[in-house]
PDB file of C-alpha atoms in Angstrom:
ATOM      1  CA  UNK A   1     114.316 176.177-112.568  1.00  0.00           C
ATOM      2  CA  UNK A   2     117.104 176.184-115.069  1.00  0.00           C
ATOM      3  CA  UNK A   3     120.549 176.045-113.775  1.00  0.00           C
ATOM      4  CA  UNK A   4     121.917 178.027-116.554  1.00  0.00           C
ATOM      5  CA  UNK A   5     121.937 181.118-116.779  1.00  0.00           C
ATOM      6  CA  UNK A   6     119.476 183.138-119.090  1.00  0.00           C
ATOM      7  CA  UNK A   7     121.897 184.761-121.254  1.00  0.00           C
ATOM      8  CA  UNK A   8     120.779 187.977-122.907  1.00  0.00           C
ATOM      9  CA  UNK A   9     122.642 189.815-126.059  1.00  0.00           C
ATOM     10  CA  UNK A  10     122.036 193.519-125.856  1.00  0.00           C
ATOM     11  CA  UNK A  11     122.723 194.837-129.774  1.00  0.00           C
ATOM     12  CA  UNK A  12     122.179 198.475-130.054  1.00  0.00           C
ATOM     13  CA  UNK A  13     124.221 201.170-132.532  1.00  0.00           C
ATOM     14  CA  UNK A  14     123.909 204.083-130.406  1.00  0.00           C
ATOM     15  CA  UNK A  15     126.427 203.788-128.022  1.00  0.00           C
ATOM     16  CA  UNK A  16     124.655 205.373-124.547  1.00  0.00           C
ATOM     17  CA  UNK A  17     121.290 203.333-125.226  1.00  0.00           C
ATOM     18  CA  UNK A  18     123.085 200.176-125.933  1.00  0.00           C
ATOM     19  CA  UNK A  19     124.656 201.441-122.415  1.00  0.00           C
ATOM     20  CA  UNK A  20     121.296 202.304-120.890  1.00  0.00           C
ATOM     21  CA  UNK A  21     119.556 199.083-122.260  1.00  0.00           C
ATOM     22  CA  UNK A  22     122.647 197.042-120.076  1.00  0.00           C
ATOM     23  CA  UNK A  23     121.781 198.859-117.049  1.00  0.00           C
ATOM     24  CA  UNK A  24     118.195 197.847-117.000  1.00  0.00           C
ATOM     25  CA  UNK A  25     118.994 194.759-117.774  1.00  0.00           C
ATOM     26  CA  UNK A  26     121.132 194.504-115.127  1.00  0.00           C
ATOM     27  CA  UNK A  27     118.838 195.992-112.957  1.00  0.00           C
ATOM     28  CA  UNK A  28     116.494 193.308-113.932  1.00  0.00           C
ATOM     29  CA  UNK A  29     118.755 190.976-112.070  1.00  0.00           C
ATOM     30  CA  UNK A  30     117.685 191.648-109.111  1.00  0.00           C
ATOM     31  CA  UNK A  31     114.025 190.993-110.141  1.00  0.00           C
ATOM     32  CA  UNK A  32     114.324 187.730-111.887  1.00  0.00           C
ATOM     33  CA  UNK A  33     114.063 184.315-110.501  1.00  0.00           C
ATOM     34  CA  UNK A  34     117.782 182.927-111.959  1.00  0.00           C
ATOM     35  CA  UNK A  35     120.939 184.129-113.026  1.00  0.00           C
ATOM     36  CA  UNK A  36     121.426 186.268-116.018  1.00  0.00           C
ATOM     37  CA  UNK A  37     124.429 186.913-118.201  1.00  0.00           C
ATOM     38  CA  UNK A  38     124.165 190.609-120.237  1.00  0.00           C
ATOM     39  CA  UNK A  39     126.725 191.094-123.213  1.00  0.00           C
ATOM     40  CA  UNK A  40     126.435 194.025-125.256  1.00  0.00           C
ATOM     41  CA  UNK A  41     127.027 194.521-129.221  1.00  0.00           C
ATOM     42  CA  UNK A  42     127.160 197.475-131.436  1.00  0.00           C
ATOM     43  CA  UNK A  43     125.976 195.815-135.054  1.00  0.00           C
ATOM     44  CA  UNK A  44     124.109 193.332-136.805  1.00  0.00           C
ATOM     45  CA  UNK A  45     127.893 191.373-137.932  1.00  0.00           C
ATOM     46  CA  UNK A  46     128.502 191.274-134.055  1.00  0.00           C
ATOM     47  CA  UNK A  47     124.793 189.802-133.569  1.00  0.00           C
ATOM     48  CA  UNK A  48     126.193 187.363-135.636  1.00  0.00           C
ATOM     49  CA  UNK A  49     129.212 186.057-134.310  1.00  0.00           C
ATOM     50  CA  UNK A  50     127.836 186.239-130.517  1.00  0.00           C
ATOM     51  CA  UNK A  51     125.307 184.153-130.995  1.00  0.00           C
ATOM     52  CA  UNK A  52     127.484 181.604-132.780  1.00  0.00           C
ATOM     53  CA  UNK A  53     130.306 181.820-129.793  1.00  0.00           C
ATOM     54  CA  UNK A  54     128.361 182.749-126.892  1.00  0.00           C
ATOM     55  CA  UNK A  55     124.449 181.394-127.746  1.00  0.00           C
ATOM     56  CA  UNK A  56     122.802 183.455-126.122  1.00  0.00           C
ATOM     57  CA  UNK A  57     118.782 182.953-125.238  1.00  0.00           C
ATOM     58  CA  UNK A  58     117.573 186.079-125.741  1.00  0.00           C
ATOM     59  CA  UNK A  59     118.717 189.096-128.374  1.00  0.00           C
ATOM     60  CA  UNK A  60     117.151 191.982-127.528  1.00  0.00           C
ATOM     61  CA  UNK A  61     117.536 194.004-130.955  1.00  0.00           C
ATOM     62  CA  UNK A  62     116.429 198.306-131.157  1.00  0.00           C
ATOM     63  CA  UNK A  63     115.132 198.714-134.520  1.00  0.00           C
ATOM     64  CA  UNK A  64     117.899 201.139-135.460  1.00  0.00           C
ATOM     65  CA  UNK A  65     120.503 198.871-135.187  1.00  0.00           C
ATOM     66  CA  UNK A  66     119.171 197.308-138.624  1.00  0.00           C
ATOM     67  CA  UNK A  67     116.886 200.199-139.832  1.00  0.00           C
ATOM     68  CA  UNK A  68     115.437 199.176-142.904  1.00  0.00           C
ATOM     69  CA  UNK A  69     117.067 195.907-143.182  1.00  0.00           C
ATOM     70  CA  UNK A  70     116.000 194.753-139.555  1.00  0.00           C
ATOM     71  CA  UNK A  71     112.571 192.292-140.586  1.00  0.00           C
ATOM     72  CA  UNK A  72     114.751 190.592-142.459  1.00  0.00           C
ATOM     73  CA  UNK A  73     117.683 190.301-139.977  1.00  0.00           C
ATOM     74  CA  UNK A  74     114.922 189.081-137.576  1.00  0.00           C
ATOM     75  CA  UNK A  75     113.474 186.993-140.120  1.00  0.00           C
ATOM     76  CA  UNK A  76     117.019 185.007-140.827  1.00  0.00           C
ATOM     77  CA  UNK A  77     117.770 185.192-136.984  1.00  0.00           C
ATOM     78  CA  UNK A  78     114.781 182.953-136.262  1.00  0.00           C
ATOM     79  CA  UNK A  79     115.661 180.316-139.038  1.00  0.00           C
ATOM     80  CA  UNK A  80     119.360 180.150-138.077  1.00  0.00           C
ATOM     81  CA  UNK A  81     118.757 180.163-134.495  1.00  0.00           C
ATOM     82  CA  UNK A  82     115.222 178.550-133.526  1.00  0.00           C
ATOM     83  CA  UNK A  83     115.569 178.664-129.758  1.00  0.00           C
ATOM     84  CA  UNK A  84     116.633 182.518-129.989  1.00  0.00           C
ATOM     85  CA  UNK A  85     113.724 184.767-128.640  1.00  0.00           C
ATOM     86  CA  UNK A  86     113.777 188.242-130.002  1.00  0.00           C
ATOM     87  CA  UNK A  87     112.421 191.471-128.157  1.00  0.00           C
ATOM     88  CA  UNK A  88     112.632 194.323-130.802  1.00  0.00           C
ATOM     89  CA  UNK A  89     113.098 198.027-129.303  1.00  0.00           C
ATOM     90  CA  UNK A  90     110.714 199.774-132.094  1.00  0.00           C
ATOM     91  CA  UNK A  91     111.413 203.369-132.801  1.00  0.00           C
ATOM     92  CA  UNK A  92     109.270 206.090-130.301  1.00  0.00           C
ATOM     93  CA  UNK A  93     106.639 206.312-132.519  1.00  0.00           C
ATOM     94  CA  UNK A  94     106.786 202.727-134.343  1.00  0.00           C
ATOM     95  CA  UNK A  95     104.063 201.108-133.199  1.00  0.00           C
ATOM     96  CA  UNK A  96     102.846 200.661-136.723  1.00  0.00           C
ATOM     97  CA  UNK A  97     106.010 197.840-136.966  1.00  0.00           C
ATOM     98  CA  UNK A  98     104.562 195.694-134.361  1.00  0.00           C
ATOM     99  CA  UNK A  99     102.579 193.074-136.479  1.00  0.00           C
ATOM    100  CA  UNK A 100     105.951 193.425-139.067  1.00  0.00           C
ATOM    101  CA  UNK A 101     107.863 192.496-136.301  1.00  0.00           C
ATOM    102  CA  UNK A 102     105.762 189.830-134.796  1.00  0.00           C
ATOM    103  CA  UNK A 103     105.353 188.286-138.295  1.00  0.00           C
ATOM    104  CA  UNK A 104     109.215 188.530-139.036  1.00  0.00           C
ATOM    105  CA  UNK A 105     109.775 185.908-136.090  1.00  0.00           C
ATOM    106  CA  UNK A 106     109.731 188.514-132.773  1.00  0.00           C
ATOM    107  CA  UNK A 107     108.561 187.483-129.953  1.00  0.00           C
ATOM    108  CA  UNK A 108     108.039 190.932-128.107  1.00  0.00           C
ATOM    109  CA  UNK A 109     108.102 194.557-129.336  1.00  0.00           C
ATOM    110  CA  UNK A 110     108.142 197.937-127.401  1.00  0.00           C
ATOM    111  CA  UNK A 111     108.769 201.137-128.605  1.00  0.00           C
ATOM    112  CA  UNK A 112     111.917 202.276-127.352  1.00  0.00           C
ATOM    113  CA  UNK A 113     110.790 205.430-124.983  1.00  0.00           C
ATOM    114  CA  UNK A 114     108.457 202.397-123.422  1.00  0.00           C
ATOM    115  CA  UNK A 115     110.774 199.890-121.727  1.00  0.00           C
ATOM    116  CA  UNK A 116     111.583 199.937-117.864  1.00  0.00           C
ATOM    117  CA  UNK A 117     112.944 197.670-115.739  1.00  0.00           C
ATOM    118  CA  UNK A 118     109.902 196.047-114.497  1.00  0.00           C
ATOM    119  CA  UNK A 119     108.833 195.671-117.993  1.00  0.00           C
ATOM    120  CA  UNK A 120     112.182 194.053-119.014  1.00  0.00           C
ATOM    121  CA  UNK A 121     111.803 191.822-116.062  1.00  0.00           C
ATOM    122  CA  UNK A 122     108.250 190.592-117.030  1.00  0.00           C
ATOM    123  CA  UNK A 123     109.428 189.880-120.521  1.00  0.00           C
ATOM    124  CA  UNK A 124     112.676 188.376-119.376  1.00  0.00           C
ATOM    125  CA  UNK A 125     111.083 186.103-116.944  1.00  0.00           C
ATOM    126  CA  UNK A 126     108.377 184.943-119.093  1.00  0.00           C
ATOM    127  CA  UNK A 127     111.506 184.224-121.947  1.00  0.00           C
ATOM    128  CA  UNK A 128     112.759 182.483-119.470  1.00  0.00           C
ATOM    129  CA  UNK A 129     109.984 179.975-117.948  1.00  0.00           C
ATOM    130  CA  UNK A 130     109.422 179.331-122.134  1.00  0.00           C
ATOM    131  CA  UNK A 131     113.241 178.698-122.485  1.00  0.00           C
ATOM    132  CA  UNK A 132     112.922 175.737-119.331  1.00  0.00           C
ATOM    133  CA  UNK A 133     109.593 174.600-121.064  1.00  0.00           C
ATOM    134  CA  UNK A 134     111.661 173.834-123.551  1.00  0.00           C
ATOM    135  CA  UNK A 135     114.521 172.162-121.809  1.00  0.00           C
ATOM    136  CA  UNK A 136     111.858 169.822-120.236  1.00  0.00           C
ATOM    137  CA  UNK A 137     109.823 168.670-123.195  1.00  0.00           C
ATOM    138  CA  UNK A 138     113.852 167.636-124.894  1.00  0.00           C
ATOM    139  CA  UNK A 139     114.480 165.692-121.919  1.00  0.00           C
ATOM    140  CA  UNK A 140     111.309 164.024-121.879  1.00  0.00           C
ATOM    141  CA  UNK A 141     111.745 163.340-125.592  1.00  0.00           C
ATOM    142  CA  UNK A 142     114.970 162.037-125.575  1.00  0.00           C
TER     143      UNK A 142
END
């Protein structure tokens, strides 16, 4: 296991679900195998600058944040930031933006009225075991 922390950047507009998704993410805590670090951010310029200061390893990104523009934020995300993995909140009934999402550079969608904190924890663990895959195959290789 990783001795860092999995570090997860919450970015939300609406202020009580950006709230909400920090609780379960907290609660998800709990669940997971290692530590994990929650910071929360309230727009797509603040997406920006965390991940530059604080490099995180997971952005987890609700579709409204970006609206129309958010396949391309996702899309420029990936390039600028290879090891980020992105879980996009898709609107209630936005299962239609899946394969857009998936294609943009996602790596896991839900619609928003679908996550839980088991579900979180699934995806967070799973982010993570990739995330120390990772870390191994750059030791190995340097």
């Amino acid at each position: 296991m990783s001795d860092k922390a999995l570090r997860v950047l919450v970015a939300a507009g609406d202020e009580r679900f950006r709230g909400a998704l920090g609780e379960l993410a907290e609660a998800s805590r709990s669940l997971l195998p290692t530590q994990i670090e929650v910071e929360q951010v309230s727009s797509l310029g603040a997406v920006r600058e965390r991940l530059g200061a604080w490099a995180p390893d997971v952005l987890i990104l609700d579709w409204y944040l970006a609206a129309a523009d958010v396949l391309t934020a996702i899309q420029e995300l990936a390039l600028e930031y290879p090891g980020l993995r992105t879980l996009v909140l898709l609107p209630d009934s936005g299962r239609e933006y899946r394969e857009a999402a998936w294609n943009a550079g996602a790596c896991a969608c839900v619609p928003r009225d679908r996550i839980d904190p088991e579900w979180l924890q699934a995806i967070l663990c799973v982010m993570n075991r990739a995330k120390e895959r990772e870390e191994k195959i750059r030791r190995q290789v340097a």
